[in-house]
PDB file of C-alpha atoms and ligand atoms in Angstrom:
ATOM      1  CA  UNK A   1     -27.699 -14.927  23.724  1.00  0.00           C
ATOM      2  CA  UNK A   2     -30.392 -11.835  24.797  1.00  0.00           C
ATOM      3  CA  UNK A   3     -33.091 -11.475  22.531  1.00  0.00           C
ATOM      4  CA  UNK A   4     -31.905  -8.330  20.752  1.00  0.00           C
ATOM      5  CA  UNK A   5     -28.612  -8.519  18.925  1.00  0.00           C
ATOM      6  CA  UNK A   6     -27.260  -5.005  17.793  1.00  0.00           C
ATOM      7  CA  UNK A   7     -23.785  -5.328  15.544  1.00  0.00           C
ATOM      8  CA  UNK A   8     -22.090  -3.711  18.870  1.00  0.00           C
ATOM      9  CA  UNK A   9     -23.372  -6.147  21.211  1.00  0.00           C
ATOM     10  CA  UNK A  10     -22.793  -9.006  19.238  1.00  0.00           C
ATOM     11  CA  UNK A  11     -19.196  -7.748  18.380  1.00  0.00           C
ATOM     12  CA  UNK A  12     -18.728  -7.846  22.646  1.00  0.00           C
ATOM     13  CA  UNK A  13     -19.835 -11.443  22.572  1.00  0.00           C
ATOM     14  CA  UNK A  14     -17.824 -12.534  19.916  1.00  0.00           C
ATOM     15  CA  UNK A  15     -14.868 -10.956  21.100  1.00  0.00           C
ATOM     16  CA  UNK A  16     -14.880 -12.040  24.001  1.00  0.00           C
ATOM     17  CA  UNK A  17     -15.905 -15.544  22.588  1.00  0.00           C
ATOM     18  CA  UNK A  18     -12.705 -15.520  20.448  1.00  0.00           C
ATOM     19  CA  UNK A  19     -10.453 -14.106  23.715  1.00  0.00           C
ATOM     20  CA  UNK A  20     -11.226 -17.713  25.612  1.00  0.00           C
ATOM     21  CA  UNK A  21     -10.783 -19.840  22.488  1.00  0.00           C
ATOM     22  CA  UNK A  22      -7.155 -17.932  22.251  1.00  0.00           C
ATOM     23  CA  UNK A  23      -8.022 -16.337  19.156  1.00  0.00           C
ATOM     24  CA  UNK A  24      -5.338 -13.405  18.601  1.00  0.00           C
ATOM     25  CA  UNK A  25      -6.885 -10.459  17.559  1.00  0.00           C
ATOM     26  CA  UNK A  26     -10.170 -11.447  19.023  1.00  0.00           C
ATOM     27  CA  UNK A  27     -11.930  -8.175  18.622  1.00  0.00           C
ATOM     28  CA  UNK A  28     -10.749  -7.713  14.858  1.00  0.00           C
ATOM     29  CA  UNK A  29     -11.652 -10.371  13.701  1.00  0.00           C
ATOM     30  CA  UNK A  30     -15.066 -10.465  15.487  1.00  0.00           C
ATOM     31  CA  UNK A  31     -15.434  -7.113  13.202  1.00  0.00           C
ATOM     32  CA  UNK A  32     -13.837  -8.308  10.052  1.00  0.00           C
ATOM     33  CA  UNK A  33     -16.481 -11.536   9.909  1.00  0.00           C
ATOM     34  CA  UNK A  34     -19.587  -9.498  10.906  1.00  0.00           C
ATOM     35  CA  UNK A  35     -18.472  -7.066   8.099  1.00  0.00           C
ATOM     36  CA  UNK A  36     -17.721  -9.636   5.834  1.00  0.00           C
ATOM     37  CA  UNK A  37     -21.941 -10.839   6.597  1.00  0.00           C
ATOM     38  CA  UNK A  38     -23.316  -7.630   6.262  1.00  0.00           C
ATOM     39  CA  UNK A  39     -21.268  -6.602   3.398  1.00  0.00           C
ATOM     40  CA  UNK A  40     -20.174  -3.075   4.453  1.00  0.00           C
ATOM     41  CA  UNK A  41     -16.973  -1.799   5.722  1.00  0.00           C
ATOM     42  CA  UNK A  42     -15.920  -2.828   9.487  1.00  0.00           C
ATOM     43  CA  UNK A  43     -15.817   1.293  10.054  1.00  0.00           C
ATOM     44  CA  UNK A  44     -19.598   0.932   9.068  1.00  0.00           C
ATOM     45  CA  UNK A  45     -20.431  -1.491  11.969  1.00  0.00           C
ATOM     46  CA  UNK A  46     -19.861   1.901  14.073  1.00  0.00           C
ATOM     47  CA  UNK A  47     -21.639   4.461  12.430  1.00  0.00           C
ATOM     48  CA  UNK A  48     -24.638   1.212  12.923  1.00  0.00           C
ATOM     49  CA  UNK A  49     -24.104   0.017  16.044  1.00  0.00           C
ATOM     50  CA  UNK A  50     -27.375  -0.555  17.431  1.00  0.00           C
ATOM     51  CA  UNK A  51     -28.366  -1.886  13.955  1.00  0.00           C
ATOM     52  CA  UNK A  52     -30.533  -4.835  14.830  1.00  0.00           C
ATOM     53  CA  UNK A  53     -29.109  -7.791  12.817  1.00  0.00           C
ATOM     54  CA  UNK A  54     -31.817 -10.446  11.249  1.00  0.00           C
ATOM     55  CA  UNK A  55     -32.283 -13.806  12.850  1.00  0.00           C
ATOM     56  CA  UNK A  56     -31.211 -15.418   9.390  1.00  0.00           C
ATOM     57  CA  UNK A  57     -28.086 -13.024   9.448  1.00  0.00           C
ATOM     58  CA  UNK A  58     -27.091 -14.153  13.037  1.00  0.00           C
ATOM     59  CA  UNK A  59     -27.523 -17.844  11.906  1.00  0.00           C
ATOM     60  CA  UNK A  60     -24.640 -17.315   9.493  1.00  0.00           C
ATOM     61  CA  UNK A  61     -22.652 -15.536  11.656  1.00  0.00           C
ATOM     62  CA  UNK A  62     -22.541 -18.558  13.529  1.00  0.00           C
ATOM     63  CA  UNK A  63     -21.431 -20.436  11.048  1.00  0.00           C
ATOM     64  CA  UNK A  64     -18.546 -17.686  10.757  1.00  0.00           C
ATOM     65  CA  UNK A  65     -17.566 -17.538  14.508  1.00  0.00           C
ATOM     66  CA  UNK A  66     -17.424 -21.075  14.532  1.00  0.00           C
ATOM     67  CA  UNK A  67     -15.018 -21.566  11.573  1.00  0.00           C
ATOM     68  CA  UNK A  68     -12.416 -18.790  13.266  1.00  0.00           C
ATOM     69  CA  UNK A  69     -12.688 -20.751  16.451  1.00  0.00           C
ATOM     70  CA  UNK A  70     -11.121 -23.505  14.971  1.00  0.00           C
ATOM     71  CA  UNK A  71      -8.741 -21.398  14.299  1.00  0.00           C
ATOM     72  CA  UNK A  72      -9.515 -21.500  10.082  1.00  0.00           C
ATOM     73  CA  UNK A  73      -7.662 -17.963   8.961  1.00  0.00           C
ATOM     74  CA  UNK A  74     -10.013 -14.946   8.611  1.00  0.00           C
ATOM     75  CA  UNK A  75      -8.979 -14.769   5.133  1.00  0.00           C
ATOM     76  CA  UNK A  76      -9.866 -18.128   4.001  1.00  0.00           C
ATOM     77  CA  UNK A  77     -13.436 -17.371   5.467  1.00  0.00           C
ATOM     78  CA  UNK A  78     -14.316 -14.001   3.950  1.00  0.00           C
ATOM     79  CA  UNK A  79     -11.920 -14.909   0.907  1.00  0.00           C
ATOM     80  CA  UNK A  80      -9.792 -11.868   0.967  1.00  0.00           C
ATOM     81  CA  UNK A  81      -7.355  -9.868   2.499  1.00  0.00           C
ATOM     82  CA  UNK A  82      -5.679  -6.846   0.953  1.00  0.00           C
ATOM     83  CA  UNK A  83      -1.854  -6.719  -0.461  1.00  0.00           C
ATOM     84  CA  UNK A  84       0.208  -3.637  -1.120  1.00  0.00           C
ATOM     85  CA  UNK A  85      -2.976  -1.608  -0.870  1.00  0.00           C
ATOM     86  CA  UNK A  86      -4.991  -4.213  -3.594  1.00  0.00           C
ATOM     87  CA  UNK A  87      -7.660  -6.460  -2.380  1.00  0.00           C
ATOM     88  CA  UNK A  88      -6.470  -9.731  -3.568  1.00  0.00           C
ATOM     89  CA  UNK A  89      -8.647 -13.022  -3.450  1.00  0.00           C
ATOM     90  CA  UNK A  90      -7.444 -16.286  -1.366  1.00  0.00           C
ATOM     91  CA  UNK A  91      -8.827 -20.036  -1.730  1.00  0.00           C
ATOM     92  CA  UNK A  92      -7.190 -22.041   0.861  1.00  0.00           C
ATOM     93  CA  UNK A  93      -5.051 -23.531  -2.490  1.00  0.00           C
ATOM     94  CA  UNK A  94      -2.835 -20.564  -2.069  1.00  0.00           C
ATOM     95  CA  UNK A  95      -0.852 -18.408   0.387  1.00  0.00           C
ATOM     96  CA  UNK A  96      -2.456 -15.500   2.466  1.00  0.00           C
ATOM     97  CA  UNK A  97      -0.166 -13.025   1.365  1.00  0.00           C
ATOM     98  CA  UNK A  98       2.152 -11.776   3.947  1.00  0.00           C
ATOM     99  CA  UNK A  99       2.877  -7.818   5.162  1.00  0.00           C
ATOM    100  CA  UNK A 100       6.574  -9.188   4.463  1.00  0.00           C
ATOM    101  CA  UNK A 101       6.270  -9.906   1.035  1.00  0.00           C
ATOM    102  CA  UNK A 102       5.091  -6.068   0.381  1.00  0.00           C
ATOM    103  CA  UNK A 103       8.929  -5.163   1.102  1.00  0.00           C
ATOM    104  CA  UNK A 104       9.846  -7.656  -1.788  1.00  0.00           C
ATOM    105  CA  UNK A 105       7.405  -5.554  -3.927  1.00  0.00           C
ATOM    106  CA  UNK A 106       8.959  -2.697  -2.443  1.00  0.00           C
ATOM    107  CA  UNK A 107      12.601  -3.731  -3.618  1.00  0.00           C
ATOM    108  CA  UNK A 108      11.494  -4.728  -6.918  1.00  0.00           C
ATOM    109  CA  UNK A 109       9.768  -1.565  -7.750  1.00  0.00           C
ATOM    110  CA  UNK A 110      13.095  -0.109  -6.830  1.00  0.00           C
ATOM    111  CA  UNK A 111      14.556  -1.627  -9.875  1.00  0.00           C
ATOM    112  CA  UNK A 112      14.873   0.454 -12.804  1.00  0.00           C
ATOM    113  CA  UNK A 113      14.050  -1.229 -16.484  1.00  0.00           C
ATOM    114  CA  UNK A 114      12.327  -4.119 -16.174  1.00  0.00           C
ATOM    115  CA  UNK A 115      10.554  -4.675 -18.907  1.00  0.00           C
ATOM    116  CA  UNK A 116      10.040  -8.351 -18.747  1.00  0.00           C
ATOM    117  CA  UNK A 117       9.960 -10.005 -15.107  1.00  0.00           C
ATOM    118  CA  UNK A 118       9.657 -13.672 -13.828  1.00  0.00           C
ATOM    119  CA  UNK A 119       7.946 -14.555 -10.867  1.00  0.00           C
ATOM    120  CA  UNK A 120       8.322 -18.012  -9.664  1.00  0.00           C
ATOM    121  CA  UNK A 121       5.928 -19.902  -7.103  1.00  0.00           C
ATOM    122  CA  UNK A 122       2.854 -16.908  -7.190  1.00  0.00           C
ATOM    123  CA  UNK A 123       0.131 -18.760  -5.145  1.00  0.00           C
ATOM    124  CA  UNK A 124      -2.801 -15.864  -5.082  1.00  0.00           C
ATOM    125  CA  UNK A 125      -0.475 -13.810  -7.727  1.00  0.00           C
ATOM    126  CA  UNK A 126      -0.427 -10.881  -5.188  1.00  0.00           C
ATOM    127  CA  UNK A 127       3.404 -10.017  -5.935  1.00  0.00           C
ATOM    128  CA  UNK A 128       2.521 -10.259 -10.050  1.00  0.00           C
ATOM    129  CA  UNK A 129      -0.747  -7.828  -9.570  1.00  0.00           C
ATOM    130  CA  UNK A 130       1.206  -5.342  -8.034  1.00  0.00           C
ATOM    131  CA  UNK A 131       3.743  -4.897  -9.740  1.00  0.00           C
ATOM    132  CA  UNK A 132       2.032  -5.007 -12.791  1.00  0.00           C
ATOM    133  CA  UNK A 133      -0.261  -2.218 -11.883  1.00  0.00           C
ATOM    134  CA  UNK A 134       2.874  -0.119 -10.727  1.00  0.00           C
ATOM    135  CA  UNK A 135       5.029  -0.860 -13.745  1.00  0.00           C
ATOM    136  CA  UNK A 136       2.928   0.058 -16.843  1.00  0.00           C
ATOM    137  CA  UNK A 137       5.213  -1.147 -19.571  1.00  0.00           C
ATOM    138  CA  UNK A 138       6.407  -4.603 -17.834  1.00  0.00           C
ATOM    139  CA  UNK A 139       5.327  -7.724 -18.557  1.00  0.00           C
ATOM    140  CA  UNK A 140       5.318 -10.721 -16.102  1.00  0.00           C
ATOM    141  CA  UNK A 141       5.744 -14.317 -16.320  1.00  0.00           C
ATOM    142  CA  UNK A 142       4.397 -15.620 -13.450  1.00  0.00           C
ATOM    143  CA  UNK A 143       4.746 -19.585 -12.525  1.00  0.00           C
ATOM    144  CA  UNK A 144       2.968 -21.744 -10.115  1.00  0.00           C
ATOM    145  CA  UNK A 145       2.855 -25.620  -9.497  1.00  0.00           C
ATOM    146  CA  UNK A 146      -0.388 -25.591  -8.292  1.00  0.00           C
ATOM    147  CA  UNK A 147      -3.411 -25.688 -11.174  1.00  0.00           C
ATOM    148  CA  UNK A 148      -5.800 -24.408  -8.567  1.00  0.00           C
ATOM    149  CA  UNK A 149      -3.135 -21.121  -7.656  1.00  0.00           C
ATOM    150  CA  UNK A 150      -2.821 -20.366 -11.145  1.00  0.00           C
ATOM    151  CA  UNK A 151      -6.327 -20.072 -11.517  1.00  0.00           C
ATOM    152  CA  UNK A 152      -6.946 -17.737  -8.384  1.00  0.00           C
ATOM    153  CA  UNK A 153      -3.282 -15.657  -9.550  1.00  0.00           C
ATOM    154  CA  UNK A 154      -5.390 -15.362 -12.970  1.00  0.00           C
ATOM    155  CA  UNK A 155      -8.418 -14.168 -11.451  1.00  0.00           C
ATOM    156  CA  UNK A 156      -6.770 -11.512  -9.415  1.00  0.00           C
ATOM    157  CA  UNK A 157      -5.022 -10.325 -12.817  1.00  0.00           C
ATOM    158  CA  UNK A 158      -8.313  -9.559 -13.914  1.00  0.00           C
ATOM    159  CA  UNK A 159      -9.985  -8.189 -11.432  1.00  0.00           C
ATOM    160  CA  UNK A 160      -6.857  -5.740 -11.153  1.00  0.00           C
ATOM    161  CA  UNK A 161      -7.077  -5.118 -14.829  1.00  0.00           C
ATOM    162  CA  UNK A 162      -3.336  -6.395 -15.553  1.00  0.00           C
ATOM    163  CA  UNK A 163      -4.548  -9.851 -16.973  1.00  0.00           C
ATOM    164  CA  UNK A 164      -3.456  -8.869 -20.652  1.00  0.00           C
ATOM    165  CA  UNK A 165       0.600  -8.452 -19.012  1.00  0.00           C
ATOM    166  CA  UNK A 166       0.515 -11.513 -17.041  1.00  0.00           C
ATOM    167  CA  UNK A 167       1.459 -14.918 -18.395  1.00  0.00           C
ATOM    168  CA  UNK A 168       0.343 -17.962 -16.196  1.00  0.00           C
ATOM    169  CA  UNK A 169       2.070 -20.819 -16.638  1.00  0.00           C
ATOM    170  CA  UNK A 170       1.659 -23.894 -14.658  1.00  0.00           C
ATOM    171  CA  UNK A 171       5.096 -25.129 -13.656  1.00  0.00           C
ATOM    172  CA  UNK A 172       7.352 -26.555 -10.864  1.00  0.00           C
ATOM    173  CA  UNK A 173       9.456 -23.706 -10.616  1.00  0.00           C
ATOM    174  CA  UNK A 174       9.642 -22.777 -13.629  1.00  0.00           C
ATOM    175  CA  UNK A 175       9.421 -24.021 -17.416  1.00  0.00           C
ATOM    176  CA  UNK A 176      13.269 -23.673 -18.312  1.00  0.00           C
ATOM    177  CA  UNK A 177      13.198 -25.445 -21.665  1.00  0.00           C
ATOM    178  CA  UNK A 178      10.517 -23.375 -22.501  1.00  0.00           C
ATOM    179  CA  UNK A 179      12.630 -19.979 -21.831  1.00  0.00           C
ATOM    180  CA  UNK A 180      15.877 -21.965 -23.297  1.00  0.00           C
ATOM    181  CA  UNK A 181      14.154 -22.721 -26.722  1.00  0.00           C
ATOM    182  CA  UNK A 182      12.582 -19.399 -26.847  1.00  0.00           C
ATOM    183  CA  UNK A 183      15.848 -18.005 -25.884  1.00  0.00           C
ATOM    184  CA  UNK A 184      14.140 -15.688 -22.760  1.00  0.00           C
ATOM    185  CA  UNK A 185      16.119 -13.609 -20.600  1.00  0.00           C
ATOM    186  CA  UNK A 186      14.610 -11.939 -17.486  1.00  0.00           C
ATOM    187  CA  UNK A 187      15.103  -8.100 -16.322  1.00  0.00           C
ATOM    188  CA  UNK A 188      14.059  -9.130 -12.802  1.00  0.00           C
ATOM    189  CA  UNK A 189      13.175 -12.646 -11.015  1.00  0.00           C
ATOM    190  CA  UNK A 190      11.156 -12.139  -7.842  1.00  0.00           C
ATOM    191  CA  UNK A 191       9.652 -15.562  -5.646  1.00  0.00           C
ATOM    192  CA  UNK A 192       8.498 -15.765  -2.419  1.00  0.00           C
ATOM    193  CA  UNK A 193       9.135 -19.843  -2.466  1.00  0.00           C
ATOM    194  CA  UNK A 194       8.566 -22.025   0.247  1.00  0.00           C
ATOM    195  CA  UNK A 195      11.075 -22.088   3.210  1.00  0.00           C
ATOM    196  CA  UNK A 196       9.887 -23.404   6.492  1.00  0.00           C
ATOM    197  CA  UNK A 197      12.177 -26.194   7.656  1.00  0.00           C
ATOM    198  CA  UNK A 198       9.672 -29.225   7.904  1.00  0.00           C
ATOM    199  CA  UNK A 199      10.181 -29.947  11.180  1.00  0.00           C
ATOM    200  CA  UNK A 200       9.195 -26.622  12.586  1.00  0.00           C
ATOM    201  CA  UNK A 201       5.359 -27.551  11.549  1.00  0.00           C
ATOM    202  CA  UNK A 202       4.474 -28.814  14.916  1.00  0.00           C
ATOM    203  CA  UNK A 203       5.048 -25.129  16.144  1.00  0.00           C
ATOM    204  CA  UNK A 204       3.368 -23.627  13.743  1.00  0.00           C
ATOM    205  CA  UNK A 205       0.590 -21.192  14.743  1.00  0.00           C
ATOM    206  CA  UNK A 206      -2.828 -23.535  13.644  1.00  0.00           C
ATOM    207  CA  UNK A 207      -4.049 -21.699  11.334  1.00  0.00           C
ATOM    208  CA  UNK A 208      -0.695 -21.339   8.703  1.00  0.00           C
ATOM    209  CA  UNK A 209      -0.371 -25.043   9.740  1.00  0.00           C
ATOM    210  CA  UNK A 210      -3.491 -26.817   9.428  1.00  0.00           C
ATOM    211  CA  UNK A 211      -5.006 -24.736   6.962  1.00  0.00           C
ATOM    212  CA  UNK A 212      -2.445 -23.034   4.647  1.00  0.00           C
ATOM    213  CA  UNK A 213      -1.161 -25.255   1.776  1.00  0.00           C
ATOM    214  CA  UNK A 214       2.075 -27.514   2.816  1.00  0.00           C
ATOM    215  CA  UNK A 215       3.628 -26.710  -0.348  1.00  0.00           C
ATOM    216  CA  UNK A 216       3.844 -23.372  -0.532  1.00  0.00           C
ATOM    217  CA  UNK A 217       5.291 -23.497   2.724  1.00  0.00           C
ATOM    218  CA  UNK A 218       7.911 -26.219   3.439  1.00  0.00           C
ATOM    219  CA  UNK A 219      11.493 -25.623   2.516  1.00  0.00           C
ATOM    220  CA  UNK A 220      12.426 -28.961   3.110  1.00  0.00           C
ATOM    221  CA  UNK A 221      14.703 -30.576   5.881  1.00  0.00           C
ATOM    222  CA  UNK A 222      16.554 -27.073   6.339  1.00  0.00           C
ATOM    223  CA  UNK A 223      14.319 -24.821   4.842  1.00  0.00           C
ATOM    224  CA  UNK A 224      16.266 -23.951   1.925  1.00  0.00           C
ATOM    225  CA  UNK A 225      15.542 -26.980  -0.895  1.00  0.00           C
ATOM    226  CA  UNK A 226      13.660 -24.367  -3.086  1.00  0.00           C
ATOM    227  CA  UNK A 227      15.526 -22.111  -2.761  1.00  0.00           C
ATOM    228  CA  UNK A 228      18.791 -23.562  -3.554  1.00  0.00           C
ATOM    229  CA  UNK A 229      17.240 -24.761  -6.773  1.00  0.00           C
ATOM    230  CA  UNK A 230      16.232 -21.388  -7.621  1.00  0.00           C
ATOM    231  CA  UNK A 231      20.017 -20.186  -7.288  1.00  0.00           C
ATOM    232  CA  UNK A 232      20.699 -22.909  -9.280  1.00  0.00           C
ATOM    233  CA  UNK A 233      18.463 -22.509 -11.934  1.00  0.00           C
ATOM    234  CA  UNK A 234      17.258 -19.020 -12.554  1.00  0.00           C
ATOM    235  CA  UNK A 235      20.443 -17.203 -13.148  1.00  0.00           C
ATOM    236  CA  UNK A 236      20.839 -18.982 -16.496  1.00  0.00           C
ATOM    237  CA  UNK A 237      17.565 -16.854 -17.121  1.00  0.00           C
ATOM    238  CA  UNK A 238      18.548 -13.940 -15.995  1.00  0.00           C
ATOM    239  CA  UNK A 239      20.165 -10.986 -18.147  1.00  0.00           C
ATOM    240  CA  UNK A 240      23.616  -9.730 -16.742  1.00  0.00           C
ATOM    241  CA  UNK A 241      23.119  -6.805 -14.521  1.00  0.00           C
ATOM    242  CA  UNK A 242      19.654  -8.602 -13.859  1.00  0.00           C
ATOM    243  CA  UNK A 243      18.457  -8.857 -10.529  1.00  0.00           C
ATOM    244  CA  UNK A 244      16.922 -11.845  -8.421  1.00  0.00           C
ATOM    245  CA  UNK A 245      14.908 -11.214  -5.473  1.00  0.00           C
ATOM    246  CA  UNK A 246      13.756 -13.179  -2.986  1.00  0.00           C
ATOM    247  CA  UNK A 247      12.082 -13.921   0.462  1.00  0.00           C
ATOM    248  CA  UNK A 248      13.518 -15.951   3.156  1.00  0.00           C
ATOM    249  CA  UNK A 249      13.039 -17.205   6.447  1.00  0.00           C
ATOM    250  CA  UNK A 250      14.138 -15.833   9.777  1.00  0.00           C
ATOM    251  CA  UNK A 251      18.409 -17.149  10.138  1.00  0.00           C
ATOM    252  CA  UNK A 252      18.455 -18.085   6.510  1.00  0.00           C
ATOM    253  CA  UNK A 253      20.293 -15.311   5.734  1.00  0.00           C
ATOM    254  CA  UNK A 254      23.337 -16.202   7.741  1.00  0.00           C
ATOM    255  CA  UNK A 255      23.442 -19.556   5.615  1.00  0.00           C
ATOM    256  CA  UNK A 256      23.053 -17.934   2.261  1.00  0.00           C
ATOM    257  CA  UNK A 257      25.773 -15.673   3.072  1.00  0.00           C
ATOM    258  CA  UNK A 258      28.056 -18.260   2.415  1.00  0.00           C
ATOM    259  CA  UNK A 259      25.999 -19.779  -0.047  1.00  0.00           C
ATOM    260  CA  UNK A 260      28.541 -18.235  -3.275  1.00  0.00           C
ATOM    261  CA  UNK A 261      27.519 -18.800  -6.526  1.00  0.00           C
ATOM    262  CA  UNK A 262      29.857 -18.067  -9.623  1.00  0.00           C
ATOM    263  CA  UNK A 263      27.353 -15.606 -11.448  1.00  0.00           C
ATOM    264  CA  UNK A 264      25.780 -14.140  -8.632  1.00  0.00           C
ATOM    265  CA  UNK A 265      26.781 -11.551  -6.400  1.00  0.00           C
ATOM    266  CA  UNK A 266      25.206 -10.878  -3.224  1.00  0.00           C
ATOM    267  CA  UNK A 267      23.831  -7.146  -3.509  1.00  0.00           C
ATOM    268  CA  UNK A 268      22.661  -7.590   0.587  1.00  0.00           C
ATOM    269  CA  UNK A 269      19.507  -8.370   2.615  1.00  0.00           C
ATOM    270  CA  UNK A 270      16.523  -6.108   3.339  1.00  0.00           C
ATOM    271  CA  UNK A 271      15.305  -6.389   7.240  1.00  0.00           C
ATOM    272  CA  UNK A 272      11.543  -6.637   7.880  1.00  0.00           C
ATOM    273  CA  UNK A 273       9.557  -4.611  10.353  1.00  0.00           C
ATOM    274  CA  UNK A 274      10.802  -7.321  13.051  1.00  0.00           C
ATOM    275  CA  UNK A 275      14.524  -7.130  12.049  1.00  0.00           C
ATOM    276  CA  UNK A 276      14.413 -10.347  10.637  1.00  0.00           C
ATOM    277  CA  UNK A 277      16.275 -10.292   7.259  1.00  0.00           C
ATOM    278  CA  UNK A 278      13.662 -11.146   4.888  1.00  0.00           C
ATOM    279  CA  UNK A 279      14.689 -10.205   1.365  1.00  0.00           C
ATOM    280  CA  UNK A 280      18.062 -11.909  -0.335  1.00  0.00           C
ATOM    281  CA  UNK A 281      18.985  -9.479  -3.202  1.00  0.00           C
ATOM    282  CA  UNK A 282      21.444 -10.731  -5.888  1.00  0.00           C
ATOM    283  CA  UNK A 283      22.840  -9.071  -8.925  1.00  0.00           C
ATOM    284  CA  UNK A 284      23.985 -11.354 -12.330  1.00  0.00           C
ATOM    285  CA  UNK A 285      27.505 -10.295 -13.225  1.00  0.00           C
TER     286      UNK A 285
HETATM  287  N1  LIG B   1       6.094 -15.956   5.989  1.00  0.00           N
HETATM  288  C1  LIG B   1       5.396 -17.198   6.009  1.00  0.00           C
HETATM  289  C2  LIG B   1       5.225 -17.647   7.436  1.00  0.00           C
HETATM  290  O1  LIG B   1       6.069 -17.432   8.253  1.00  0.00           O
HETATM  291  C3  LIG B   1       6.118 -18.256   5.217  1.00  0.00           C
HETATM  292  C4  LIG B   1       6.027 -17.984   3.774  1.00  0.00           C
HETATM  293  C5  LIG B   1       6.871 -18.920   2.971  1.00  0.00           C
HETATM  294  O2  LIG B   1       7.265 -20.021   3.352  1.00  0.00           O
HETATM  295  N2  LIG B   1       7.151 -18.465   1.835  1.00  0.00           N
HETATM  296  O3  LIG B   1       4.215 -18.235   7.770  1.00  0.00           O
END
């Protein structure tokens, strides 16, 4: 390394660092972390770029580039990454939210009158926060098996403000007797649940598989375990005309086609940026 390091020169190196270590967006992420350090906005880094940066700075970028290298997820490092416009906090106990589950938001906000919503498996809580700030009058119920998720979900709640609307509850799926005794029935069910078929993990890109949580991930021998149990059990929750949303996997659509259930009817699928039917929409008769 030259003597001098200037946020634009040490962007070059780290770049091109990241390039030969296969990183994918090398040059990104080489200006997300050295953001992240300096604590200003990666547009910032230009308006500074022959800002000298302090030995003791570079020493923790270091520490930074060599984390991505091993191919650790941006987000986990710099502990954020932003959902339907919200910046939403991640722990390596939960999810990175996913550009793909914004179109289940989407959907759901599409929904007229729900006033009281269940959202089952909410890892960092992103889909709960935003559709609590976009729904003033709705109130969430928002599940999690995970102690450490539900913990992260609530602190997202309140650094979105919507903490007083959202009720955590630490479950696996969800806490059915719970609803059943106090006789609960949903507007709206949303869940992004797990649905990779376990044995695709070997060809997982490193970072979802060697650093993103297992459960939150793995559907089980064909991908659907979860979610079968949610067709199963959720529609005794649901209010007629209520409707249950969820995300799925790329071809899981073509099995849940046939997948018929007595009390709900397929409304359709909603394709994702990539074509790949992502969101399973069914009505309660
Ligand atoms: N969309 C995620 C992925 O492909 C999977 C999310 C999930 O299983 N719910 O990595």
């Amino acid at each position: 390394m030259p003597e001098v390091w200037t946020s634009l020169k040490l962007i070059h190196w780290t770049a091109d660092f990241f390039e030969k270590k296969g990183i994918p967006n090398p040059r990104l992420d080489a200006e997300l972390l050295l953001a992240h350090l300096l604590k200003c906005k990666r547009i910032d880094l230009y308006t500074a770029h022959e800002k000298k940066i302090p030995e003791k700075d570079l020493a923790k970028y270091k520490e930074l580039i060599r984390r991505r290298a091993a191919r650790e997820p941006l987000q986990y490092i710099t502990g954020e990454t932003e959902f339907w416009g919200l910046p939403i906090k991640v722990t390596p106990e939960v999810l990175i939210p996913r550009p793909e589950t914004e179109l289940l938001v989407e959907e759901a906000l599409k929904v007229p009158g729900s006033k009281l919503i269940l959202d089952i498996g909410t890892g960092s809580g992103c889909i709960a926060v935003a559709l609590a700030k976009n729904l003033s009058d709705a109130r969430i119920v928002a599940t999690d098996i995970s102690k450490e998720a539900i913990e992260t979900a609530r602190e997202n709640a309140g650094l979105h403000g919507v903490a007083d609307r959202i009720e955590f509850v630490l479950a696996n799926i969800a806490p059915w007797r719970v609803f059943e005794a106090e006789g609960r029935r949903f507007d709206l069910i949303v869940s992004n649940p797990p649905y990779i078929p376990s044995d695709e993990f070997p060809n997982l890109q490193p970072e979802v598989r060697d650093f993103e949580p297992r459960k939150a991930l793995d559907g089980g021998l064909d991908g659907l375990e979860v979610i079968r149990r949610i067709l199963e059990e959720a529609p005794g929750f649901l209010r007629p005309g209520g409707l249950l949303l969820l995300e799925i996997g790329e071809g899981e659509a073509d099995l849940l086609q046939n997948l018929k259930t007595e009390t709900l009817l397929l409304q359709g699928f909603k394709k994702d940026y990539g074509g790949v039917e992502r969101i399973l929409i069914l009505k309660k008769a």
